[in-house]
Each structure stands twice: as C-alpha cells, then as structure tokens.
Amino acid sequence: MASILINNGRVIDPANHRDEVASLLIIEGRIQTNPGNDVHADLVIDATDKMITPGLIDMRVSLREPGSEEDETIESGTAAALAGGFTTIACMPDTEPPMDNRAAAEFVILQADRARNCHVIPIGAVTKQCRGEELAEIGQLLEGGARAFSDAKQTIANSEVMRRALEYTGMMNRPIFHHAQVPELIADGLMHEGFYSTLLGLPPMPAAAETIMINRDITLAEITGGQLHLMGITTGLGVKQIRKARELGIRVTADVTPHHLYFKDEDLQTFHSKYKVNPPFRTAEDIQALIEGLQDGTIDVITSDHQPYAEEKITCELDQTPFGVVGLETLVPACITRLIETNLLSWLDLIAKLTINPARILGIDSGTLSDNAVADITILDPSRTQTIDPENFLSKGRRTPFANMELKGGVEHVIVGGELRYSAASLVTGMN
Amino acid sequence: MVSFRDYFQEGPIPWTQSNLLGLQYLSGEEITLILDQAAEFKRLAAEGHSKLGLLKGTVVGNLFFEPSTRTRTSFGLAAKRLSADTVDFSPSGSSLSKGESFLDTARNIEAMGVSLMVVRHKTPGAQLFLSQRMNSPVLNAGDGTHEHPTQGLLDVMTMRERCGDLTGKTVALVGDIRHSRVARSNIWGLTKLGAKVIVCGPATLIPPQIEKLGVEVSHSLDDVIPRVDCINLLRIQFERQRGAFFPSIQEYAHLFGMNATRLKRARENVVILAPGPINRGVEITPHVADGKHSVILDQVSNGLAVRMAALYLLHRRQQELLSFPPEPQVSLI
C-alpha cells in the first residue's frame, strides 16, 4: 500500500484536543502523527492553509438501495459522500424492503465493499417493516453489521413498543435513532404551523408534535436506561428539553441538519418543494435555539439527512412530492459558511460534531487522528468559495435548498483506510 | 352611444400581470382595474352586448383537477362571451388515471394550441408551479385552501355594488376560515381596498396567527352582526376536514348559522353573501338565503363579469408580451 505524506496542514483532531499546524504520514493504512523530517512517501500532499481532519462521518443518510435505485444506489450515494468529505456514513433502513433482518444489513455492506468509496454502517430497523408494531430481529441485525437502530422517518408512536425497544437495544448498548413527531398532530401536514401555514393554506405540522414526542422519549429513556438519539431536532423547546434531560443524566443525544440552520417556514412562500422537509423548517427563534444547542453541546452531531429522489418525483405538486432534500455534497460548505465564518462555532467544535461525536454514538472506532489509527482523513479548503450547482452532484438526487447559493469552503482530498479515494483539485505534488 | 370596440381598442392598459394566481399578489389598483373592467362588461351585457369578439381565435383551457360545477360553468361561459373557444379537461377518464403527471397533462393541452389556462387544483401552489413551467397565462380557479381569486373578486364586486367605496366599511367572514381559499382571497381583496375584516367562527376553524393579515378575530357571531356592513357566510368544507372541528352540524348552525333571529340584530341595509354552494340550514337558513338582504344570485352573475375581465386582461397582457408577429404568408399548394 502506497505511503502518503500530508504536509503542513492545520490538524483539527477534537478527540485529542489538537489544533495545530503539522504533518501526517500514512503507512500501511495507519496514521503516524510524528513523521519527523526528511520522510520518504509515495505520495505527498501539500496541505498548506488547509484543514486536516479525521474522516468525516454522516450518521443519517438514506441510500434507497434496494428498492428505489432510480433515486440513489449505494454506489452513487457513497460517491456523493466521498465528494462531500465523508469517509463513513450510516444508512437508514427505509429501503424497499426495509432493512429489518441480518441478510439485508449484510447486503448493504457487500454493496458498499463493491463500490469501494467510503465505509457504510447499516442502521437496522427497530421494528419489522418499520411499522412500529413488533420488534425486528435486532440481535441478528447487530451480527450482520448494524450499529444503531431506527425506523427512519416512521415514528414509533406506540409507547409500549418504544419502551421495549429501548430496553432491548439498551441491553446491547446500542442507540435508537428516533424521528420524534406525534403522527396524528402532523397528519397530511406539509409545513410548520404558524402564520405562513395560515397564509399559504398549507396543512400544518405544529412544533408541539415534536416537543410532545421528545418528552415521551426522554421519559422512556429514563425508565429504561436505553440510549436515545433524537434525529433532526428543529424546535427551541425541544433543545431545552434535551438540555434538561442531560443535566439529569439521561442518555439522550441529538442532531441537526445544516438546512435547518438556514431556512425558515417563510421560505415556502415560493411553494418550492426544495423547502419541503420533515420535520419542517421553523422560525428564526428556533434556529437561534438550535445554534445555542450546538454551542453548549446539547446537540452533539450535524447530519445531512440526505434524502435523494429521482427527477420525476420532485417535479410535481407540493403534496405529491416526498419530503426531503439531498445534503451529502453541501454539508461541509454549509457548515463552514453558517458556523465558522460567523464565529458561532470553533473548528474543533464543528469537526467534533462531524467526527468523534457521531463515532461515539455509533460505537465505532473512528473519528480521530490518533497515532496508529486507521487512516480515514479529510482535507478541507476553508477559503474556497463555490456556487452550489446540483447538476454537478454525484448523488442522483438534485433537490437542495442550497442550489445557486454561494458558500465558503470545500473538500480537497478524502483518504479512506490509507487510500486516496477523492481529490477535488490537483494538489498532488509528487508521485515517487 | 360609445361603441364597445372603441372602448376596448384604446392604448395600453396599466395591467402588467402575466398570471392571476391570487389577490395577495395584486395591488389595490390592480384589483380595482379588474373590478372596473368587470363592471364595464356587466354594463355592456345589460345593453345587449352579451357576446364580444375580444378573445376570438383564442383557446381557453378549463383544467379542473378538482371537481367543480359552478366555477367551471362560469369560466366556460365567460370565455364564450368573449368569443374564445374552450377546451374542458377533468381528471376522470383522463390520462391522469393512467399515471401521467399533472405537468405533462397541462403541457400537452398547451401544445394543442390552448393559450390561456384556467386551473383548479387541490394543492396550494399548483398553479404557481405550472405558471413557472409553461408559456400560457395561468388563471387560478382555486388552489386547495390557498386562494380563489375570481371568487374573492366577485364577492368584492358585489359588496362594492351595494356599499359603494369599501374604504372604512366592515365585512364579516363567517365560518370555516381555516379550510377556505375564499376567505383568504376575500381578506386580501377587502383589506387592499381599505375595508375592515372580521373573521368569525369556532376556534377550531380559525387558523393560527391570522390576525397578522390585519383582520380581527371573533368567536361570537351575535357580537359581530350589529357591527358590519356585509356578512359573507362561508361554506363548511366537509371534504377538507380531517378531524372533528366541531361537535355537530346542529351545534354549528346554532352558534354560527345565519337565521332570521340573528338578522334582526343586523344593520338595516346589511348585505348577506354566500359563495356557494350553500348548505341550506347550516350556514344560512332558506329564509335568509332567499330574503331581501341576500345577494347570492348577484354574486353568480358578477362572477361571470369578473371572469370575463380576468380572461380579457390576461389575454391582452399576453398579446402585449408577444407583440404579435405579422400574419404568415400562406401559400396554396
């Protein structure tokens, strides 16, 4: 295996509290943190003015294979992930059929191996068919490679089922990723309930649907000792509830998406489906609370909630098109522009939410630049400016609210297991 | 007598909208322009000019993706009064049932030479979506619970006929505000013309933060009745309700129905409107619906005039934009 020397970059390694200009050597797929001077390497990457971070992890991606390959395949989705700077993604079980058994999880891993892009971690279903009724074969899913459990966008509405699921997964020390929305409060809903849903006549999804379910979930996590991860928090009150639960020592973590830090319910005045997401875009006050949650650590992780759909599924009426936007290829510049350029988060804090924090929640040995760690590394250019053009995406999904926006920051190189798998520009200075 | 030809062939008009998607997107002046135009058509009809040649050679498509009887008939008749040809399209028995998309259906109809689309659809924003992807002007004939601009215009026209200038007048919209596109179009039309609007109905049927549209909210029809010049009684939208918004029709009629007893509390010359189709005995008793304050049938005839005005203005704007090329030389073979 070729050795790689990454020279003179700013090393951001939150797990080791490291933020300094340094070089890294990769030999036999592992990191050497102190290469010394005058090192020989097969490949030298000049990382001057670049950020060297642990390989980024996106723990909430829908890949659509098997069943909806017109929307995305494991190959196209992982290629998009690499281009977005991710060396590891965790994929949702909401495929057709759902990933609710061991063979289905092993299929995902096999397809990811064939694609040879990034690592893929299956998230198994909590319940059979993601129907929220009977537990899936969670133990066998775990043996098949699943590292977390979720019914994706299906809320586990039955409290008894959720309680037993938390107990059962808690026994294996694995998290449940939950979409906390009371189904009957958001039935037929298309957007946040407020002035704009009234103005536009669009069926509402009240914030209470989220906060009521967060409350229930926290209570169940407390009595079961299970590990609860709340996906895609959008409400200010929800952030407060999670903060309080953590002060009480309850095992609850949470994530947000970058798009929920940018867009508001009022954007749907254009009726454009790129603003149709679940949970919906909310208000400026909610965004402020989400940012405070990121700053004080209440929100541990940033995820893309990548939801790819084929063109014919997005060019139709607002109630006919499914919820969701793609995010793998915009997450990095969106976060740099929204959180770093504005000094809302430090580099160490941002990268922690994209590396070591998701690695800990998933229980995987990844997300660091420690000596002798597997060489999953991302090199970012913090100063490059790009205008988002969905036509350039490697994902098959093209719907994004960031289309045509000018964002700062980009991905330069991605190294997976010691192998250079992606380069945006030719910064390679030598091949010996 | 001034010939209507002279009247209509004067220079450019101050109408610059390519589509009519909602009253939210119009200024008070533009609303007044349509209303004046409609009044002119109504006057001409009364003088015997019921058929005008203004849209001759134009094909108007009536694309009703949601069932409708009166609005479609009204638009069809309005187009014929202007000498346009019309094409009716409704989803039953169409290729929509074969899986063709809404957009493809509309594009196919456009490709057949239809140059003005009247569209009703159950989804808010569907007409905006079409207008962004087609060349023809799009006239919204109701998009879900969002807007129904020609209904708003005909309601406002009817009130204006009875009350004159609406500035400072007070209008109550009663009933199912939440699920009503008519309510939203009325609110925009009336407030832009300077009227005060009170929305009145059970709390479950008043959507959140509607007061930010500049309207007053009331849950007591009895309190509202003595204060208003016009009362517009909206139909209960049984088909749009997914839950229990009120306990029973009887209770609704008891609290919010317009009956003879309530009418006694109203001002002497109060105007009672109902966009229809009305549920007799629910929003309005037959006594009131057929009584001297009711202008329900005026609304229907004004609807025709308003739709003629909307079709005409959109057509003229389209012609201005196209700035028609000269007649092609057709060679005989």
JSON list of N, CA, C and O in Angstrom, two decimals, chain A residues 60-90:
[
{"chain": "A", "resi": 60, "resn": "ARG", "atom": "N", "xyz": [-26.58, 9.88, 9.16]},
{"chain": "A", "resi": 60, "resn": "ARG", "atom": "CA", "xyz": [-28.01, 9.86, 8.83]},
{"chain": "A", "resi": 60, "resn": "ARG", "atom": "C", "xyz": [-28.20, 10.12, 7.34]},
{"chain": "A", "resi": 60, "resn": "ARG", "atom": "O", "xyz": [-28.43, 11.23, 6.91]},
{"chain": "A", "resi": 61, "resn": "VAL", "atom": "N", "xyz": [-28.09, 9.03, 6.57]},
{"chain": "A", "resi": 61, "resn": "VAL", "atom": "CA", "xyz": [-28.18, 9.10, 5.12]},
{"chain": "A", "resi": 61, "resn": "VAL", "atom": "C", "xyz": [-29.17, 8.04, 4.65]},
{"chain": "A", "resi": 61, "resn": "VAL", "atom": "O", "xyz": [-29.19, 6.94, 5.18]},
{"chain": "A", "resi": 62, "resn": "SER", "atom": "N", "xyz": [-30.00, 8.39, 3.66]},
{"chain": "A", "resi": 62, "resn": "SER", "atom": "CA", "xyz": [-30.84, 7.37, 3.03]},
{"chain": "A", "resi": 62, "resn": "SER", "atom": "C", "xyz": [-30.24, 7.05, 1.67]},
{"chain": "A", "resi": 62, "resn": "SER", "atom": "O", "xyz": [-30.00, 7.94, 0.86]},
{"chain": "A", "resi": 63, "resn": "LEU", "atom": "N", "xyz": [-29.98, 5.77, 1.43]},
{"chain": "A", "resi": 63, "resn": "LEU", "atom": "CA", "xyz": [-29.31, 5.36, 0.19]},
{"chain": "A", "resi": 63, "resn": "LEU", "atom": "C", "xyz": [-30.26, 4.72, -0.82]},
{"chain": "A", "resi": 63, "resn": "LEU", "atom": "O", "xyz": [-29.89, 4.51, -1.95]},
{"chain": "A", "resi": 64, "resn": "ARG", "atom": "N", "xyz": [-31.47, 4.37, -0.41]},
{"chain": "A", "resi": 64, "resn": "ARG", "atom": "CA", "xyz": [-32.54, 3.92, -1.32]},
{"chain": "A", "resi": 64, "resn": "ARG", "atom": "C", "xyz": [-32.34, 2.55, -1.96]},
{"chain": "A", "resi": 64, "resn": "ARG", "atom": "O", "xyz": [-33.23, 2.06, -2.62]},
{"chain": "A", "resi": 65, "resn": "GLU", "atom": "N", "xyz": [-31.16, 1.96, -1.84]},
{"chain": "A", "resi": 65, "resn": "GLU", "atom": "CA", "xyz": [-30.94, 0.62, -2.40]},
{"chain": "A", "resi": 65, "resn": "GLU", "atom": "C", "xyz": [-30.98, -0.38, -1.25]},
{"chain": "A", "resi": 65, "resn": "GLU", "atom": "O", "xyz": [-30.31, -0.14, -0.25]},
{"chain": "A", "resi": 66, "resn": "PRO", "atom": "N", "xyz": [-31.74, -1.44, -1.37]},
{"chain": "A", "resi": 66, "resn": "PRO", "atom": "CA", "xyz": [-32.50, -1.88, -2.53]},
{"chain": "A", "resi": 66, "resn": "PRO", "atom": "C", "xyz": [-33.88, -1.24, -2.62]},
{"chain": "A", "resi": 66, "resn": "PRO", "atom": "O", "xyz": [-34.39, -0.75, -1.63]},
{"chain": "A", "resi": 67, "resn": "GLY", "atom": "N", "xyz": [-34.44, -1.26, -3.81]},
{"chain": "A", "resi": 67, "resn": "GLY", "atom": "CA", "xyz": [-35.85, -0.93, -3.99]},
{"chain": "A", "resi": 67, "resn": "GLY", "atom": "C", "xyz": [-36.12, 0.32, -4.78]},
{"chain": "A", "resi": 67, "resn": "GLY", "atom": "O", "xyz": [-37.05, 0.36, -5.56]},
{"chain": "A", "resi": 68, "resn": "SER", "atom": "N", "xyz": [-35.31, 1.37, -4.57]},
{"chain": "A", "resi": 68, "resn": "SER", "atom": "CA", "xyz": [-35.57, 2.62, -5.28]},
{"chain": "A", "resi": 68, "resn": "SER", "atom": "C", "xyz": [-34.27, 3.12, -5.92]},
{"chain": "A", "resi": 68, "resn": "SER", "atom": "O", "xyz": [-33.84, 4.25, -5.68]},
{"chain": "A", "resi": 69, "resn": "GLU", "atom": "N", "xyz": [-33.67, 2.27, -6.74]},
{"chain": "A", "resi": 69, "resn": "GLU", "atom": "CA", "xyz": [-32.38, 2.60, -7.33]},
{"chain": "A", "resi": 69, "resn": "GLU", "atom": "C", "xyz": [-32.46, 3.77, -8.30]},
{"chain": "A", "resi": 69, "resn": "GLU", "atom": "O", "xyz": [-31.42, 4.33, -8.67]},
{"chain": "A", "resi": 70, "resn": "GLU", "atom": "N", "xyz": [-33.67, 4.15, -8.69]},
{"chain": "A", "resi": 70, "resn": "GLU", "atom": "CA", "xyz": [-33.79, 5.34, -9.54]},
{"chain": "A", "resi": 70, "resn": "GLU", "atom": "C", "xyz": [-33.47, 6.61, -8.74]},
{"chain": "A", "resi": 70, "resn": "GLU", "atom": "O", "xyz": [-33.12, 7.65, -9.30]},
{"chain": "A", "resi": 71, "resn": "ASP", "atom": "N", "xyz": [-33.61, 6.53, -7.43]},
{"chain": "A", "resi": 71, "resn": "ASP", "atom": "CA", "xyz": [-33.35, 7.68, -6.57]},
{"chain": "A", "resi": 71, "resn": "ASP", "atom": "C", "xyz": [-31.87, 7.76, -6.18]},
{"chain": "A", "resi": 71, "resn": "ASP", "atom": "O", "xyz": [-31.28, 8.84, -6.14]},
{"chain": "A", "resi": 72, "resn": "GLU", "atom": "N", "xyz": [-31.31, 6.62, -5.82]},
{"chain": "A", "resi": 72, "resn": "GLU", "atom": "CA", "xyz": [-29.92, 6.58, -5.37]},
{"chain": "A", "resi": 72, "resn": "GLU", "atom": "C", "xyz": [-29.54, 5.11, -5.27]},
{"chain": "A", "resi": 72, "resn": "GLU", "atom": "O", "xyz": [-30.41, 4.25, -5.05]},
{"chain": "A", "resi": 73, "resn": "THR", "atom": "N", "xyz": [-28.25, 4.82, -5.47]},
{"chain": "A", "resi": 73, "resn": "THR", "atom": "CA", "xyz": [-27.75, 3.49, -5.21]},
{"chain": "A", "resi": 73, "resn": "THR", "atom": "C", "xyz": [-26.68, 3.61, -4.14]},
{"chain": "A", "resi": 73, "resn": "THR", "atom": "O", "xyz": [-26.23, 4.72, -3.81]},
{"chain": "A", "resi": 74, "resn": "ILE", "atom": "N", "xyz": [-26.27, 2.48, -3.62]},
{"chain": "A", "resi": 74, "resn": "ILE", "atom": "CA", "xyz": [-25.19, 2.53, -2.63]},
{"chain": "A", "resi": 74, "resn": "ILE", "atom": "C", "xyz": [-23.92, 3.07, -3.29]},
{"chain": "A", "resi": 74, "resn": "ILE", "atom": "O", "xyz": [-23.19, 3.85, -2.71]},
{"chain": "A", "resi": 75, "resn": "GLU", "atom": "N", "xyz": [-23.73, 2.74, -4.56]},
{"chain": "A", "resi": 75, "resn": "GLU", "atom": "CA", "xyz": [-22.56, 3.26, -5.27]},
{"chain": "A", "resi": 75, "resn": "GLU", "atom": "C", "xyz": [-22.65, 4.78, -5.46]},
{"chain": "A", "resi": 75, "resn": "GLU", "atom": "O", "xyz": [-21.71, 5.51, -5.15]},
{"chain": "A", "resi": 76, "resn": "SER", "atom": "N", "xyz": [-23.77, 5.27, -5.97]},
{"chain": "A", "resi": 76, "resn": "SER", "atom": "CA", "xyz": [-23.86, 6.72, -6.21]},
{"chain": "A", "resi": 76, "resn": "SER", "atom": "C", "xyz": [-23.89, 7.50, -4.90]},
{"chain": "A", "resi": 76, "resn": "SER", "atom": "O", "xyz": [-23.28, 8.57, -4.79]},
{"chain": "A", "resi": 77, "resn": "GLY", "atom": "N", "xyz": [-24.55, 6.96, -3.91]},
{"chain": "A", "resi": 77, "resn": "GLY", "atom": "CA", "xyz": [-24.63, 7.65, -2.62]},
{"chain": "A", "resi": 77, "resn": "GLY", "atom": "C", "xyz": [-23.28, 7.73, -1.92]},
{"chain": "A", "resi": 77, "resn": "GLY", "atom": "O", "xyz": [-22.93, 8.76, -1.34]},
{"chain": "A", "resi": 78, "resn": "THR", "atom": "N", "xyz": [-22.50, 6.64, -2.02]},
{"chain": "A", "resi": 78, "resn": "THR", "atom": "CA", "xyz": [-21.19, 6.69, -1.37]},
{"chain": "A", "resi": 78, "resn": "THR", "atom": "C", "xyz": [-20.21, 7.54, -2.16]},
{"chain": "A", "resi": 78, "resn": "THR", "atom": "O", "xyz": [-19.32, 8.17, -1.58]},
{"chain": "A", "resi": 79, "resn": "ALA", "atom": "N", "xyz": [-20.39, 7.61, -3.49]},
{"chain": "A", "resi": 79, "resn": "ALA", "atom": "CA", "xyz": [-19.55, 8.53, -4.28]},
{"chain": "A", "resi": 79, "resn": "ALA", "atom": "C", "xyz": [-19.85, 9.97, -3.88]},
{"chain": "A", "resi": 79, "resn": "ALA", "atom": "O", "xyz": [-18.93, 10.80, -3.73]},
{"chain": "A", "resi": 80, "resn": "ALA", "atom": "N", "xyz": [-21.13, 10.26, -3.69]},
{"chain": "A", "resi": 80, "resn": "ALA", "atom": "CA", "xyz": [-21.51, 11.60, -3.24]},
{"chain": "A", "resi": 80, "resn": "ALA", "atom": "C", "xyz": [-20.94, 11.88, -1.85]},
{"chain": "A", "resi": 80, "resn": "ALA", "atom": "O", "xyz": [-20.48, 12.99, -1.56]},
{"chain": "A", "resi": 81, "resn": "ALA", "atom": "N", "xyz": [-20.96, 10.86, -1.00]},
{"chain": "A", "resi": 81, "resn": "ALA", "atom": "CA", "xyz": [-20.42, 11.02, 0.35]},
{"chain": "A", "resi": 81, "resn": "ALA", "atom": "C", "xyz": [-18.94, 11.38, 0.29]},
{"chain": "A", "resi": 81, "resn": "ALA", "atom": "O", "xyz": [-18.48, 12.31, 0.98]},
{"chain": "A", "resi": 82, "resn": "LEU", "atom": "N", "xyz": [-18.18, 10.67, -0.54]},
{"chain": "A", "resi": 82, "resn": "LEU", "atom": "CA", "xyz": [-16.75, 10.96, -0.67]},
{"chain": "A", "resi": 82, "resn": "LEU", "atom": "C", "xyz": [-16.54, 12.41, -1.14]},
{"chain": "A", "resi": 82, "resn": "LEU", "atom": "O", "xyz": [-15.73, 13.14, -0.58]},
{"chain": "A", "resi": 83, "resn": "ALA", "atom": "N", "xyz": [-17.29, 12.79, -2.16]},
{"chain": "A", "resi": 83, "resn": "ALA", "atom": "CA", "xyz": [-17.15, 14.15, -2.68]},
{"chain": "A", "resi": 83, "resn": "ALA", "atom": "C", "xyz": [-17.52, 15.18, -1.62]},
{"chain": "A", "resi": 83, "resn": "ALA", "atom": "O", "xyz": [-17.05, 16.31, -1.66]},
{"chain": "A", "resi": 84, "resn": "GLY", "atom": "N", "xyz": [-18.37, 14.77, -0.69]},
{"chain": "A", "resi": 84, "resn": "GLY", "atom": "CA", "xyz": [-18.76, 15.67, 0.38]},
{"chain": "A", "resi": 84, "resn": "GLY", "atom": "C", "xyz": [-17.81, 15.64, 1.56]},
{"chain": "A", "resi": 84, "resn": "GLY", "atom": "O", "xyz": [-18.03, 16.34, 2.55]},
{"chain": "A", "resi": 85, "resn": "GLY", "atom": "N", "xyz": [-16.76, 14.80, 1.50]},
{"chain": "A", "resi": 85, "resn": "GLY", "atom": "CA", "xyz": [-15.75, 14.77, 2.56]},
{"chain": "A", "resi": 85, "resn": "GLY", "atom": "C", "xyz": [-15.95, 13.67, 3.58]},
{"chain": "A", "resi": 85, "resn": "GLY", "atom": "O", "xyz": [-15.22, 13.61, 4.57]},
{"chain": "A", "resi": 86, "resn": "PHE", "atom": "N", "xyz": [-16.91, 12.77, 3.34]},
{"chain": "A", "resi": 86, "resn": "PHE", "atom": "CA", "xyz": [-17.22, 11.74, 4.34]},
{"chain": "A", "resi": 86, "resn": "PHE", "atom": "C", "xyz": [-16.46, 10.45, 4.05]},
{"chain": "A", "resi": 86, "resn": "PHE", "atom": "O", "xyz": [-16.45, 9.98, 2.91]},
{"chain": "A", "resi": 87, "resn": "THR", "atom": "N", "xyz": [-15.87, 9.90, 5.09]},
{"chain": "A", "resi": 87, "resn": "THR", "atom": "CA", "xyz": [-15.23, 8.59, 4.95]},
{"chain": "A", "resi": 87, "resn": "THR", "atom": "C", "xyz": [-16.13, 7.49, 5.51]},
{"chain": "A", "resi": 87, "resn": "THR", "atom": "O", "xyz": [-15.89, 6.31, 5.26]},
{"chain": "A", "resi": 88, "resn": "THR", "atom": "N", "xyz": [-17.14, 7.90, 6.30]},
{"chain": "A", "resi": 88, "resn": "THR", "atom": "CA", "xyz": [-18.08, 6.93, 6.86]},
{"chain": "A", "resi": 88, "resn": "THR", "atom": "C", "xyz": [-19.47, 7.54, 6.83]},
{"chain": "A", "resi": 88, "resn": "THR", "atom": "O", "xyz": [-19.65, 8.70, 7.21]},
{"chain": "A", "resi": 89, "resn": "ILE", "atom": "N", "xyz": [-20.42, 6.74, 6.37]},
{"chain": "A", "resi": 89, "resn": "ILE", "atom": "CA", "xyz": [-21.82, 7.16, 6.51]},
{"chain": "A", "resi": 89, "resn": "ILE", "atom": "C", "xyz": [-22.60, 6.02, 7.13]},
{"chain": "A", "resi": 89, "resn": "ILE", "atom": "O", "xyz": [-22.24, 4.85, 6.97]},
{"chain": "A", "resi": 90, "resn": "ALA", "atom": "N", "xyz": [-23.65, 6.39, 7.85]},
{"chain": "A", "resi": 90, "resn": "ALA", "atom": "CA", "xyz": [-24.57, 5.38, 8.36]},
{"chain": "A", "resi": 90, "resn": "ALA", "atom": "C", "xyz": [-25.86, 5.53, 7.58]},
{"chain": "A", "resi": 90, "resn": "ALA", "atom": "O", "xyz": [-26.34, 6.65, 7.37]}
]
